[in-house]
Every structure is written in structure tokens, then in C-alpha cells.
Coordinates of C-alpha atoms in Angstrom, one line a residue:
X1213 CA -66.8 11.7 -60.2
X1214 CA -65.9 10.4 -57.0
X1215 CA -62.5 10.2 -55.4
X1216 CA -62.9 6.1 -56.6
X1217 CA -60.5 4.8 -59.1
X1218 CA -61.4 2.8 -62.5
X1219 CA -60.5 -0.8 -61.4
X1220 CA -58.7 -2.2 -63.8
X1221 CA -56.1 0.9 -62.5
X1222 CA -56.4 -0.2 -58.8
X1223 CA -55.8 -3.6 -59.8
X1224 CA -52.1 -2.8 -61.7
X1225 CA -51.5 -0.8 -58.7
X1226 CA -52.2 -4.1 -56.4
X1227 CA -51.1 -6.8 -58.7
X1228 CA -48.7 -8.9 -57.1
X1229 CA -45.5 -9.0 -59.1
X1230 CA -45.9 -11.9 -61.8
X1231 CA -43.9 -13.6 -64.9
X1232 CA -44.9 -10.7 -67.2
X1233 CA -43.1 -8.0 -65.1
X1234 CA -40.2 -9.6 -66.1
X1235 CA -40.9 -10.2 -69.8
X1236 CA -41.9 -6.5 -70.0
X1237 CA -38.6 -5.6 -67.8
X1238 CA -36.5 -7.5 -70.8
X1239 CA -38.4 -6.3 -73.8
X1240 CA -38.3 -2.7 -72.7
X1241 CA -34.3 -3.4 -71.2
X1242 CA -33.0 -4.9 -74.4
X1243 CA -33.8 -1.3 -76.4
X1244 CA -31.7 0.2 -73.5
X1245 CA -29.3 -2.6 -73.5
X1246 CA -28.9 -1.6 -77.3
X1247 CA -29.1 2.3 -76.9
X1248 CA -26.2 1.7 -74.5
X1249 CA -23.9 0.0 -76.7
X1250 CA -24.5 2.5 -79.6
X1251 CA -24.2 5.5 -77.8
X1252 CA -21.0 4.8 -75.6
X1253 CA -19.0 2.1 -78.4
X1254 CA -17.9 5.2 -80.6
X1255 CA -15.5 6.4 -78.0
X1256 CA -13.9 3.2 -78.1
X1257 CA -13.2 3.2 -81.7
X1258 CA -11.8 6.7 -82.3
X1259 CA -8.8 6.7 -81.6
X1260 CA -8.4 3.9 -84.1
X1261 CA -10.2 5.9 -86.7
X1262 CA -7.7 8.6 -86.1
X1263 CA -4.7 6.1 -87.1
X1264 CA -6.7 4.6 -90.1
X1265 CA -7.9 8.0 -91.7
X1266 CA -5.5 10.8 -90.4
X1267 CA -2.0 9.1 -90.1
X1268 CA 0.6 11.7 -91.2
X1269 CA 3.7 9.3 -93.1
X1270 CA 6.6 10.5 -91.0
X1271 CA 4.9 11.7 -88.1
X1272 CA 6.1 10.5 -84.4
X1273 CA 3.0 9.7 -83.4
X1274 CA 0.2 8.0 -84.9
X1275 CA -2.8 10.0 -86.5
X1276 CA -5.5 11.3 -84.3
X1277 CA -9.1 12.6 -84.9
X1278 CA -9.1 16.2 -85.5
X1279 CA -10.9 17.9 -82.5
X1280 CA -14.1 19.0 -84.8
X1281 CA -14.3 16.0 -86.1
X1282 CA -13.9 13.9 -83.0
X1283 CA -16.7 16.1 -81.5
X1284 CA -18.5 15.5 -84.3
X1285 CA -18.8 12.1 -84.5
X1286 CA -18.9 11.5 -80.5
X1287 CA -21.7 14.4 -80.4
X1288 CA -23.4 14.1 -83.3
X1289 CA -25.8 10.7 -81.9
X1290 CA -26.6 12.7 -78.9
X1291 CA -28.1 15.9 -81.2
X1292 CA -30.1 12.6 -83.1
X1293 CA -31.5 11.2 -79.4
X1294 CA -32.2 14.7 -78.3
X1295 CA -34.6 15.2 -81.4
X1296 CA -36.1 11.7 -81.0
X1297 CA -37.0 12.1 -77.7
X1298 CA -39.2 15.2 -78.2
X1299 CA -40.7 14.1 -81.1
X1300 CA -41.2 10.4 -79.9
X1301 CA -42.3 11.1 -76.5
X1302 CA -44.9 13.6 -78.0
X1303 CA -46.0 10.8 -80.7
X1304 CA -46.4 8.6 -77.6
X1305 CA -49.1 10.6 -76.2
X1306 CA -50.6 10.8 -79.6
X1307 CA -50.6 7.3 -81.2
X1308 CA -50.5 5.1 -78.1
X1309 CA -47.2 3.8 -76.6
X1310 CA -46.9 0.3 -78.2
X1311 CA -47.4 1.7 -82.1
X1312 CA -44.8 4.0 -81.6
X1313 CA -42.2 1.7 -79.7
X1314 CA -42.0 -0.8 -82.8
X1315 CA -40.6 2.4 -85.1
X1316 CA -37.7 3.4 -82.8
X1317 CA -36.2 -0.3 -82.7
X1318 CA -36.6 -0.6 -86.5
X1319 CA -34.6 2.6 -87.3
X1320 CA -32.1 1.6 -84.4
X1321 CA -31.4 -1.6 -86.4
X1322 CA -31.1 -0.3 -89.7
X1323 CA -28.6 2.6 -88.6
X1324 CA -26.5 0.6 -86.6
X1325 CA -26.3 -1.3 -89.7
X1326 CA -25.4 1.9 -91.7
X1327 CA -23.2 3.3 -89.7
X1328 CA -20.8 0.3 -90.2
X1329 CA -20.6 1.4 -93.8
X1330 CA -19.4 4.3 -95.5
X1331 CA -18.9 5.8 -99.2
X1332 CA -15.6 5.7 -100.6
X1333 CA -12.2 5.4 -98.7
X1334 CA -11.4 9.3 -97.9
X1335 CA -11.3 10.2 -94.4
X1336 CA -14.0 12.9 -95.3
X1337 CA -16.6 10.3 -97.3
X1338 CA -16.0 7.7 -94.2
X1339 CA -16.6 10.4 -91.5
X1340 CA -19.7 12.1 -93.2
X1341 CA -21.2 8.8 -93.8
X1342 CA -20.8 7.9 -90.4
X1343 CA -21.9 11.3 -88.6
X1344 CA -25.1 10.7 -91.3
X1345 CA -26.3 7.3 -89.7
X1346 CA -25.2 7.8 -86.1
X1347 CA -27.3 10.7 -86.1
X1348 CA -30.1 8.7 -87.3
X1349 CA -29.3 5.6 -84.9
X1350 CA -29.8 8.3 -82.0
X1351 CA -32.9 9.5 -83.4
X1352 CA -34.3 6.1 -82.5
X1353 CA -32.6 5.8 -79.5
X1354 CA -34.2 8.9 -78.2
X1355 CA -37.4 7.3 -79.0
X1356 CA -36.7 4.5 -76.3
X1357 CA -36.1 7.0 -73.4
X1358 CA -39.4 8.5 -72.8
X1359 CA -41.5 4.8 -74.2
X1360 CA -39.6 2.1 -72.2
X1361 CA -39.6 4.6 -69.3
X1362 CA -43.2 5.0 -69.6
X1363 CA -44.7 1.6 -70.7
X1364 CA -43.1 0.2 -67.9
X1365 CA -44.4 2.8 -65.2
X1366 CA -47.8 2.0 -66.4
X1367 CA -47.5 -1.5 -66.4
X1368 CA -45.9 -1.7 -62.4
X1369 CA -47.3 -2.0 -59.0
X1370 CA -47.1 0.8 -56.8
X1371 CA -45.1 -1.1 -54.5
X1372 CA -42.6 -2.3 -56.7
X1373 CA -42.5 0.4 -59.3
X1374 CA -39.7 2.4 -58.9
X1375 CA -37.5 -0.7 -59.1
X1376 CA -38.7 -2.1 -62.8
X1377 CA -38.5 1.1 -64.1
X1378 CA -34.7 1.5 -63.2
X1379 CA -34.2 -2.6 -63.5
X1380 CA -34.9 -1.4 -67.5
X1381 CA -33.1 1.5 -67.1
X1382 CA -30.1 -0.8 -65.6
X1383 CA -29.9 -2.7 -68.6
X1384 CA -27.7 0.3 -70.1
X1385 CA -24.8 -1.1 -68.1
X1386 CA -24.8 -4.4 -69.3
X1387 CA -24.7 -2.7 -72.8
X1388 CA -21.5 -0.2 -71.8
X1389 CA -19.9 -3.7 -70.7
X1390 CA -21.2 -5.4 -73.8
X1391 CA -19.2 -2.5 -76.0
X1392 CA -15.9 -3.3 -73.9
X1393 CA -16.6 -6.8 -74.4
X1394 CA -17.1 -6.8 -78.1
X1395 CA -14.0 -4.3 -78.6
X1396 CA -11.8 -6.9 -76.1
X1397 CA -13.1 -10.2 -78.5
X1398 CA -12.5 -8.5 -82.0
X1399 CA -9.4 -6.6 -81.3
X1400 CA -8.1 -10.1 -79.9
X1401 CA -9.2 -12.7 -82.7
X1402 CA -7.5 -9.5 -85.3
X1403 CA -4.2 -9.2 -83.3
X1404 CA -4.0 -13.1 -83.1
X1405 CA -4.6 -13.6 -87.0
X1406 CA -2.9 -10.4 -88.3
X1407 CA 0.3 -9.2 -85.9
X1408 CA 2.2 -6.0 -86.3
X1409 CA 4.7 -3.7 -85.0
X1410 CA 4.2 -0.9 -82.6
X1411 CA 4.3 2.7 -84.2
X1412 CA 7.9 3.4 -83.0
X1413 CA 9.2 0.5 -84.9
X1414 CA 6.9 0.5 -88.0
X1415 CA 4.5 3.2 -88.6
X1416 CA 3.0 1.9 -92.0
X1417 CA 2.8 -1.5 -90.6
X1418 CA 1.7 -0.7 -87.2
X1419 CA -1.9 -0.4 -88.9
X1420 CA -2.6 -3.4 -90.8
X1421 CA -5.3 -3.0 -93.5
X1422 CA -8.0 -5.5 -92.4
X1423 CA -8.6 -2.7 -89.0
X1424 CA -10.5 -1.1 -90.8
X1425 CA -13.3 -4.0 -90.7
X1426 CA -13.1 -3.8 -87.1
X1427 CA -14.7 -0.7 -86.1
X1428 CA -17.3 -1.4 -88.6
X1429 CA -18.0 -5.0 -87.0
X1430 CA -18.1 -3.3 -83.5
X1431 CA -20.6 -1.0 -84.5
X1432 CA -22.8 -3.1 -86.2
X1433 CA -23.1 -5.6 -83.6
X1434 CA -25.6 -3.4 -81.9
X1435 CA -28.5 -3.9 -84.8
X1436 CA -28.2 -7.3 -83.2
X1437 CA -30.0 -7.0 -79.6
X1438 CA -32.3 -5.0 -81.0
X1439 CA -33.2 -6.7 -83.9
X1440 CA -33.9 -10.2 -81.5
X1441 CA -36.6 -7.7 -79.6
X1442 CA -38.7 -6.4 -82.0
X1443 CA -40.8 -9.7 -82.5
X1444 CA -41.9 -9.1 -78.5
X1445 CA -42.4 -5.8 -78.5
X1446 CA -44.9 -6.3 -81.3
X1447 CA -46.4 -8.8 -79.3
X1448 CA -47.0 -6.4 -76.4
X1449 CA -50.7 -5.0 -75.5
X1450 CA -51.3 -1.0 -74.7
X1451 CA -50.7 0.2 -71.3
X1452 CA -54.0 -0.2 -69.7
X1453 CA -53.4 4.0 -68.5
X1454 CA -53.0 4.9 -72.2
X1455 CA -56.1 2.9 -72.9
X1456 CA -58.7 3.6 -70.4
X1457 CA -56.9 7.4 -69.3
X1458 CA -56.3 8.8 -72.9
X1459 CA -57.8 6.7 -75.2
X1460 CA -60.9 6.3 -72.8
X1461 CA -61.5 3.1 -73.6
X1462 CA -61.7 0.9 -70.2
X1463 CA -63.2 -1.8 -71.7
X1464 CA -60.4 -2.4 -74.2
X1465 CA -58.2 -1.8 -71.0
X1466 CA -59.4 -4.2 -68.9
X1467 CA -59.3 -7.1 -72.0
X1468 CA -55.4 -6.3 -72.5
X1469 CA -54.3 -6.7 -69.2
X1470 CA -56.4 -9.8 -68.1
X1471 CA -54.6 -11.7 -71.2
X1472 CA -50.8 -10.8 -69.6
X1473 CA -51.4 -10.3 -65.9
X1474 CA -53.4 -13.0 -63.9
X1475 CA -56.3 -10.7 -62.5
X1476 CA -60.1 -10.6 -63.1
X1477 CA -61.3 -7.5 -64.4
X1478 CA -64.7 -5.9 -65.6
X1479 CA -65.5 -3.4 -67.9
X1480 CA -66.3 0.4 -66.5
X1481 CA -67.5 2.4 -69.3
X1482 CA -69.6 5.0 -67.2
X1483 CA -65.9 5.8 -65.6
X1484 CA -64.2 6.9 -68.2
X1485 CA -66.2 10.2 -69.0
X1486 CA -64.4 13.0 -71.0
X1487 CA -63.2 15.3 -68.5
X1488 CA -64.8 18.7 -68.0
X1489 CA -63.6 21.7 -70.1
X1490 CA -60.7 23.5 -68.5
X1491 CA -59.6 20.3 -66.8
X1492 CA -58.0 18.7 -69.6
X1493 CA -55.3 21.2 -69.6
X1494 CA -52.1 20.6 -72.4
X1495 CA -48.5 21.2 -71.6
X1496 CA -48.8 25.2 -72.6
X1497 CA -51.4 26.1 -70.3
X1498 CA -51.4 27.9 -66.9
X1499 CA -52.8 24.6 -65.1
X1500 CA -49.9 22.7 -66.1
X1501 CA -47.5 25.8 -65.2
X1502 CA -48.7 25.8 -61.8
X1503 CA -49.3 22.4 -61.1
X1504 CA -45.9 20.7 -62.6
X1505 CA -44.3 23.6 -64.1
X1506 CA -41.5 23.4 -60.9
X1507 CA -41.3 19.5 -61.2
X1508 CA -40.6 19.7 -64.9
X1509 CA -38.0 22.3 -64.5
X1510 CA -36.4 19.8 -61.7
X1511 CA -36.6 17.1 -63.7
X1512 CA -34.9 19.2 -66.7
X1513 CA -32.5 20.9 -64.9
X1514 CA -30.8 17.7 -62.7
X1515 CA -30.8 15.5 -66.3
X1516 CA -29.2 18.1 -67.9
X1517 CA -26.4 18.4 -65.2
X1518 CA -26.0 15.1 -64.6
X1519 CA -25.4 14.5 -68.1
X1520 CA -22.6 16.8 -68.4
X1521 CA -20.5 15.0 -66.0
X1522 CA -21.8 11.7 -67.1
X1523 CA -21.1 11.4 -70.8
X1524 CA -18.0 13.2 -70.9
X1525 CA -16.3 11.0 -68.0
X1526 CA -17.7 8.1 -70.0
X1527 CA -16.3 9.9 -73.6
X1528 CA -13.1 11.0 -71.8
X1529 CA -12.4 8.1 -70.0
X1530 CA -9.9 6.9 -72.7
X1531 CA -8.1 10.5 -72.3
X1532 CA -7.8 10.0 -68.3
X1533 CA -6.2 6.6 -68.1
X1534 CA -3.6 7.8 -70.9
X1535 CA -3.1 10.7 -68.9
X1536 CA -2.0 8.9 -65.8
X1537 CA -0.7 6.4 -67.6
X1538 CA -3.1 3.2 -67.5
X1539 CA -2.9 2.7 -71.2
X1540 CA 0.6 3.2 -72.8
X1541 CA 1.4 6.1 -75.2
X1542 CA -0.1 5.2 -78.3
X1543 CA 3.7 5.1 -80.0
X1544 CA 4.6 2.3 -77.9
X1545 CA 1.1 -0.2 -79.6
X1546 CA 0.0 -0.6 -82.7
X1547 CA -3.6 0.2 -83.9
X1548 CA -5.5 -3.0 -83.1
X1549 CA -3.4 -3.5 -79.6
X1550 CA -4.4 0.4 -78.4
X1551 CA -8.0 -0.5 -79.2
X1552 CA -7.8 -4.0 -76.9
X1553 CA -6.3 -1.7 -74.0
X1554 CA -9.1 0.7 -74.0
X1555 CA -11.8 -1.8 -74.4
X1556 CA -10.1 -3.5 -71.6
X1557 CA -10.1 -0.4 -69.4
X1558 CA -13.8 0.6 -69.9
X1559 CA -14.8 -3.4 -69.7
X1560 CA -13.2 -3.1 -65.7
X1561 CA -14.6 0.4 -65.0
X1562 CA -18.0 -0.9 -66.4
X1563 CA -17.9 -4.5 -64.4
X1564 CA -16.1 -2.9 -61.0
X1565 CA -18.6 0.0 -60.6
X1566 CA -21.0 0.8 -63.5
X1567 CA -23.2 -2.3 -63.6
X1568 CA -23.1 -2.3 -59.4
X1569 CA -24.0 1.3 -59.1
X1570 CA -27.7 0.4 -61.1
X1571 CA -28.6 -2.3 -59.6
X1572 CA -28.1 -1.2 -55.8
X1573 CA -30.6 1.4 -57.4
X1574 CA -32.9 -1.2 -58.2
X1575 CA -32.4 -3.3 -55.0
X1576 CA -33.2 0.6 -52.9
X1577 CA -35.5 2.7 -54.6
X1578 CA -38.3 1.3 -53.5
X1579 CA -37.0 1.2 -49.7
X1580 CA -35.9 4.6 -49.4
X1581 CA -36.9 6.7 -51.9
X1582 CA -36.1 8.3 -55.6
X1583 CA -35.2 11.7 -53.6
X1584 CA -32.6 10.4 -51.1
X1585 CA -31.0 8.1 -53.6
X1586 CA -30.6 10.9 -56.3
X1587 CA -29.3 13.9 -53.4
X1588 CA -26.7 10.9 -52.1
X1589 CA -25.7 10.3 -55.9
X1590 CA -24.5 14.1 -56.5
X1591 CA -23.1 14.4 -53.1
X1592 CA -20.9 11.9 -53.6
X1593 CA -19.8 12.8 -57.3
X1594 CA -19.3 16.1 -56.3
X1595 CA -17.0 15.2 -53.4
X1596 CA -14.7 12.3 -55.5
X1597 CA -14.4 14.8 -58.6
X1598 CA -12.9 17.1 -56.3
X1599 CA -11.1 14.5 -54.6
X1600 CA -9.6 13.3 -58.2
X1601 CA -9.2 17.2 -59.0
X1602 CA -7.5 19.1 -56.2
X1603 CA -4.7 16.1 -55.7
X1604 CA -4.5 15.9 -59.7
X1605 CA -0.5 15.5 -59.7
X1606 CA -0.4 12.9 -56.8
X1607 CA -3.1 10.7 -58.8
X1608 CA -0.6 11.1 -62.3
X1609 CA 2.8 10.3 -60.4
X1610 CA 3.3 5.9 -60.9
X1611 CA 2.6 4.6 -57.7
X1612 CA -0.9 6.0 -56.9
X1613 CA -2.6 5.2 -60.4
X1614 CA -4.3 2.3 -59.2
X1615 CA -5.9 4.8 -56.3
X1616 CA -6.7 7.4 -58.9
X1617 CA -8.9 4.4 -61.3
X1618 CA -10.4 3.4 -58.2
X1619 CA -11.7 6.9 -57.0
X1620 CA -12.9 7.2 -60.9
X1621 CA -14.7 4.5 -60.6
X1622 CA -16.4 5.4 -57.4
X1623 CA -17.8 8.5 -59.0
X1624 CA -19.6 6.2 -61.8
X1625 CA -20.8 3.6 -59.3
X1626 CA -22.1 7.0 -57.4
X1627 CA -23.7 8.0 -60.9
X1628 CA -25.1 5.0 -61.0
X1629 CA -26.5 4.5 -57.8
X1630 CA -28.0 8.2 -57.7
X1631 CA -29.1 10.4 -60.2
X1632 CA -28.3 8.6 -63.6
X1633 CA -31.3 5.9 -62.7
X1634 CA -33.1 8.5 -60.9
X1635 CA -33.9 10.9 -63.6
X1636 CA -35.1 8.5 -66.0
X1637 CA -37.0 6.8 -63.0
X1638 CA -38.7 10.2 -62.0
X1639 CA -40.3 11.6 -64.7
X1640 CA -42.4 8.1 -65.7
X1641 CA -44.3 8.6 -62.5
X1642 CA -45.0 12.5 -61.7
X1643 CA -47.0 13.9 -64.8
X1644 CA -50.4 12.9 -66.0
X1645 CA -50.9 10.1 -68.3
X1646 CA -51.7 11.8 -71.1
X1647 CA -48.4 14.3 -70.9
X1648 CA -46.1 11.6 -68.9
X1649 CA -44.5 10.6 -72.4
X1650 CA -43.5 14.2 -73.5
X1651 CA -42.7 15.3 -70.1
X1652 CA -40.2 12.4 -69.9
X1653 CA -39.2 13.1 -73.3
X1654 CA -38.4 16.8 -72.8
X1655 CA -36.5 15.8 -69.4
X1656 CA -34.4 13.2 -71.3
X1657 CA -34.0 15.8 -74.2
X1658 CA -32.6 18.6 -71.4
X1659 CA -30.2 15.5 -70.3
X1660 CA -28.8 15.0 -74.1
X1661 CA -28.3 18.5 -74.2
X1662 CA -26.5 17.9 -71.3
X1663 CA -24.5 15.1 -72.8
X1664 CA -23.5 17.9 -75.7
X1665 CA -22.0 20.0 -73.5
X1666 CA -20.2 17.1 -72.1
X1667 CA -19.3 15.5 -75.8
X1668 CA -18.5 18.8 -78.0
X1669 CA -17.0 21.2 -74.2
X1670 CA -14.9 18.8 -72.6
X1671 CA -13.5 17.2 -75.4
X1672 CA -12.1 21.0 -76.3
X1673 CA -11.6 21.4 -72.6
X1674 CA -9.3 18.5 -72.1
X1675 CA -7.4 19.3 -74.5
X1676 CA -7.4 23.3 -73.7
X1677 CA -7.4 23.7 -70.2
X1678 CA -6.5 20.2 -69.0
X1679 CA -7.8 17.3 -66.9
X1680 CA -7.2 18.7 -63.4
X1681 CA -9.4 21.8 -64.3
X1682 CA -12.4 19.7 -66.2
X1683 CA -12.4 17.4 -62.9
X1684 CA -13.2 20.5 -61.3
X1685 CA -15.5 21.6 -63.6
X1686 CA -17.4 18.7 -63.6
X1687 CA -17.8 18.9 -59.5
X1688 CA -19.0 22.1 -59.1
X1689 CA -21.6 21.0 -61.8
X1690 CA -22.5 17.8 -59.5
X1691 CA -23.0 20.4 -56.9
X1692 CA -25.8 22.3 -58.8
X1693 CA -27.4 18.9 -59.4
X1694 CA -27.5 18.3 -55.8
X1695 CA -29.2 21.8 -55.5
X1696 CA -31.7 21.2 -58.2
X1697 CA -32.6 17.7 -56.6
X1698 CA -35.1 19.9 -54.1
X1699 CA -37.4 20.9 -56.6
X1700 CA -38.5 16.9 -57.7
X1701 CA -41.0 15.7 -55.4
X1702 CA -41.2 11.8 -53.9
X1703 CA -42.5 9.8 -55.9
X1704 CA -42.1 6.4 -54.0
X1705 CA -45.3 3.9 -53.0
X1706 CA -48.0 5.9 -54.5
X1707 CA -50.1 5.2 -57.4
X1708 CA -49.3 7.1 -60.5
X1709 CA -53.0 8.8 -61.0
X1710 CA -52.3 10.1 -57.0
X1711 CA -48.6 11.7 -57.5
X1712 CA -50.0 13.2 -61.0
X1713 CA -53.0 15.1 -59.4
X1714 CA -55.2 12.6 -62.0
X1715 CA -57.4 12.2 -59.2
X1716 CA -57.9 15.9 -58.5
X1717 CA -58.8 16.3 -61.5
X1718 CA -61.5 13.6 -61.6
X1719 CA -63.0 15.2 -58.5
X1720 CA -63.5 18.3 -60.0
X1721 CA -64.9 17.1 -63.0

């Protein structure tokens, strides 16, 4: 076949941007919205869990969560997402992106559902339960990486592509916020109807017995974004690349996009041969080794790092501001009024520099390029974590707390605006059509392995070998990503069939 492409691919590539970008940008961002809130609102409820279910009578301080079992039920979602996004992203390839896409949301809602419920009243039966269903909520979650990452790849422009893809991918921002938010408007309407002591002056009363619908209600509010979605994404056609690449079937390509995008297309059959034998190479083979063996080990290897640092500041955040002093000692509150503060806390951190950090990654990617914004991301991580690290004691002393929240929340904006939209951007656009929704998947899967380490290590680490030495941890492993970064190629105003090698292949067919 000549070097020519089908035309209903040329004309995704050339379409100007229209009202259904944006539907698709919302359907596809409301999963991530959703994945968002589940993953990061456990670490705002924990501590409370540790006063309900683990309060020694007569101790000095209220109860806390066990370290296995925090780790547990911080870490055990990220084990479920890591699952789902191999096997999702794999079934993605297999049954089509839209079929697949429906049965992630579904078992999102049900399990945030769940996971507000529990058998019995005993720490263990509440904790089990929980650890059960959040493992099941990230299964679906991990579903939504590699799909919404992919479906929307397929459906950009060339032009503008890099900047839907992380405009979905920004949506996990709004859904950090939206935990903080939730946590800030139950805790409040709870202290208002049912006040109580601190800890020091009553320790029974301190916890009042209607807390324990609070964390439920938090969690369970996320079956609620996702639940409004699933209508749309029903209502969503195939990717035109699935269709007419995989499924070879550019008539049936050309139908579904001239019903949601305003362009005329025809038919090519005669196009869409099956490839010659040897060129239809799988992910196992020796073609694939040499041709994007090096980008998938970048794309692996700078999720997985990134992750580290990312989830466990996020998880550990509550730890740092105690530590320097931001929220009080947990003595000096009572349950519902230490769960306010920290929902508080992350609320700012997530307003002042997590939702920014995205979308000055949207506004750029497409100006100068996946590679620079990702290599600037790690630099500057790297250099506030040490920053924060080396000067630990100056940061904890009264005066220069404000500084030391600040600098924190430089090195999420950083995140933000760098590699955590980058590596979810990058691997939608660099492997063939019909591998791009397991290569994404396995990338994403390497970054919840990441977030693992970050959940079950540094939760021990914090505790074990302190803050100051974690900070410093967690820059030298910003440094690696920076390293890393050099083996993902630019990806940025090309058409996804060109940075693939697709075409290559067509010509030596």
C-alpha cells in the first residue's frame, strides 16, 4: 500500500476542533474526576478510622491505624487499579474501546457504594470489608487509565491532541479538591449538629457516635459522578482507529464519526487489507522489542518513579503538616474537628497548586512539547524535595511553616505541570493502535506499582526513619525520573499512525 492514509484517519487528524471534543473531554474526565476522589479520599478519613476503631480507654492520645493496617487500606485500591489496568487495557484491544469502558464505571459505582458499608461493628469486620471493596473500586478505576487515555487520543486532532488528552487527565484535580471539599461540608454540618470535647478534656466524648456515618458518606459520594456518566459513555461510538485499524472495518468507521464530528467521509474498503504476515507483530515479538521495546521501558520506568513520590506526598501529606505543625496535635481536637482540618489542608494544597499545575499542562503541551514539559517537571521536584529536605529543622521551627507549605505545594504544582500529565499523555500516542491500550495499560500499571511503594514504603518510612530522610528519598527518585525521561520520544504535532510506525508498516505490506 502506498505511503497514503485511509481518509476518514486524515480527516480526525485535520478536523478542526468542534462541540464533541468537549463532550468527549467530559465523558472521558468525569471517570478520572471519579477515580480521583476514590483513590486520594481514604487518606483523609483514616485518621478518623483510627479514633473510631482503635481508641485505647485511658490512653493520652486518641487511637490510630495500626501501620499494617493503614498500609493496607491506603495500598490495597492501588494493588486493585494495577490489576485493572492490565487486564482492561488488554480487553481494550480485544473487544473494542467503547464495550469495555461501560464495565469499569459500573463496578466503580457499585464499590464506592460498598466500600461505605461494612459487616459488623469490630475494627477487624469494618476494615476487611473495606480493604474487600476498595480493592474492587480500584479494579475499575484501573480500567479508566489506559480507555479514557486512549479513546480520546483517537478521537483528537493532531494539532490539538496532546492537550485533550491531559484536559481529561486534569479532571483528577478537580476530583482531589472535590475529596477536600466533601470532607470540609460533612465534617462541618456533623460538628455544627453534634459538638464535643477535644480528647484532652473528654476522650469518650471527643468521638461522638454518629462519626462513624461520616466516613461512610465521604466515600460513597464518589458512586455519584460516575454514576451521572455512564448514560453518555453508552451513547458514545467506536474510535474510528479501533474500527477501521483493528477491527478493519472503514466503512463502519467512516459512519461513526460523520454522526459526531461535522466532516464528510466515504467508505475505503480496498484500504483496509489485512496486513502481511510478519507485519502484524503482538507485544511478545522481536518487532515490537526493537521497534518500542525502549519507549515502553521509558514510559514504564518514569510512571513508576513518578508515582512513588506522587502518591505518598499526596498519602503523607496529612503526616507533614502535623509534623510542622499546620494541623494541631490530635489531643488538642476531637474526631470530627481533626477530620475538618485535614480536609481543609489538602482542599488549599489542591486549589493553590494541584489543579494549576494540570492545566498549565493543558494550556503548553501542545506549544512545546510532552518531552520538555515532563524533563522540567522532575527537575523541579527533585530540586524543592531537596530544598524541603536538607533545611528540614528550619521548615519545622513556627515562623517558617507557612514557607515550608508553600515549597510543598510547589513540588505538586511541578507534578502537575510535568510528568504526572505527561505519562498518562505519552503512552495514548506512541504505540500502534492495536497495542496502544495495553501498552498504556502496562505503563499505568508500572506507575501503580509505583504508587505501592509510595503507599505500603513511606508510610513505614515516615514513621521509621523520619520526614527529613523520606523528603530526600523521594528527590533522588525525582532525579532518576529526570534520567529516564530520555528514553520517550516526542510525540507532539504528528499523527498517531506516523509516531507509531503504522505507516511503515503499511508500506511494507
Amino acid at each position: 500500500m502506498a505511503k497514503e492514509q485511509l481518509q476518514v484517519l486524515n480527516a480526525l487528524d485535520a478536523a478542526k476542533t468542534q462541540w464533541y471534543h468537549f463532550t468527549a473531554i467530559v465523558i472521558a474526565g468525569m471517570g478520572f474526576f471519579t477515580d480521583a476522589y476514590d483513590l486520594f479520599c481514604i487518606s483523609l478519613v483514616t485518621k478518623l478510622l483510627g479514633r473510631l476503631y482503635y481508641t485505647e480507654p485511658g490512653s493520652p492520645t486518641p487511637g490510630t491505624l495500626p501501620s499494617n493496617v493503614a498500609a493496607a487500606v491506603n495500598g490495597v485500591a492501588f494493588c486493585g487499579t494495577l490489576a485493572g489496568q492490565i487486564f482492561f487495557g488488554w480487553l481494550g484491544d480485544k473487544m473494542g474501546r467503547k464495550r469495555v469502558y461501560g464495565m469499569t464505571l459500573m463496578l466503580m459505582v457499585l464499590c464506592s457504594v460498598a466500600s461505605g458499608l461494612s459487616f459488623g461493628k469490630e475494627a477487624n469486620g469494618v476494615m476487611a470489608t473495606l480493604c474487600f471493596f476498595r480493592f474492587w473500586l480500584g479494579f475499575g478505576i484501573g480500567g479508566d487509565y489506559p480507555l479514557s487515555a486512549t479513546i480520546m487520543s483517537e478521537y483528537a486532532n493532531k494539532k490539538t491532541r496532546g492537550a485533550f488528552i491531559a484536559a481529561v487527565f486534569a479532571m483528577q484535580g478537580f476530583g482531589i479538591l472535590a475529596g477536600g471539599m466533601v470532607a470540609i461540608v460533612v465534617s462541618s454540618a456533623f460538628k455544627a449538629r453534634y459538638p464535643a470535647p477535644a480528647y484532652e478534656d473528654d476522650a469518650a466524648l471527643s468521638t461522638i457516635p454518629q462519626a462513624d456515618y461520616v466516613w461512610r458518606m465521604i466515600l460513597m459520594f464518589g458512586a455519584l459522578p460516575a454514576a451521572l456518566t455512564y448514560y453518555w459513555r453508552m451513547k458514545m461510538p467506536e474510535t474510528a482507529r479501533y474500527t477501521a485499524l483493528v477491527a478493519k472495518n472503514a466503512k463502519q468507521a467512516a459512519a461513526d464519526m460523520s454522526k459526531v464530528l461535522q466532516v464528510d467521509l466515504e467508505a475505503e474498503p480496498e484500504k483496509v487489507q489485512p496486513k502481511a504476515q510478519g507485519n502484524d507483530f503482538g507485544l511478545f515479538s522481536k518487532q515490537f522489542a526493537r521497534r518500542h521495546g525502549l519507549h515502553l521501558l521509558g514510559t514504564m520506568s518514569t510512571w513508576f518513579l513518578l508515582d512513588i513520590a506522587f502518591y505518598s506526598q499526596n498519602l503523607f501529606q496529612k503526616d507533614v503538616f502535623t509534623a510542622i505543625g499546620w494541623i494541631p496535635k490530635a489531643k488538642t481536637m476531637n474526631a470530627i474537628e481533626e477530620l475538618y482540618r485535614i480536609g481543609r489542608a489538602q482542599t488549599l494544597i489542591a486549589l493553590c497548586s494541584t489543579v494549576p499545575g494540570y492545566w498549565f499542562t493543558v494550556a503548553l503541551i501542545d506549544r512545546i512539547g510532552r518531552f520538555a514539559i515532563q524533563l522540567m517537571g522532575f527537575f523541579f521536584m527533585t530540586v524543592f524535595m531537596f530544598a524541603l529536605a536538607i533545611p528540614y529543622h528550619h521548615w519545622t521551627l513556627p515562623d517558617n511553616r507557612i514557607g515550608f507549605v508553600i515549597m510543598y505545594s510547589l513540588t505538586f504544582f511541578f507534578a502537575n505541570f510535568g510528568p504526572n500529565a505527561t505519562t498518562f499523555v505519552v503512552p495514548a500516542e506512541i504505540f500502534p493502535a492495536r497495542l496502544r491500550s495495553t501498552c498504556h495499560g502496562i505503563s499505568a500499571a508500572a506507575g501503580k506499582a509505583g504508587a505501592m511503594v509510595g503507599a505500603f514504603g513511606f508510610l513505614y518510612a515516615a514513621n521509621g526513619i523520619g520526614v527529613r530522610t523520606t523528603l530526600i528519598i523521594l528527590g533522588v527518585i525525582n532525579f532518576l525520573g529526570m534520567v529516564f525521561t530520555f528514553l520517550v520520544p516526542e510525540s507532539n504535532g504528528r499523527s498517531l499512525e506516523e509516531i507509531s510506525g503504522e505507516n511503515e508498516e503499511e508500506n511494507a505490506a
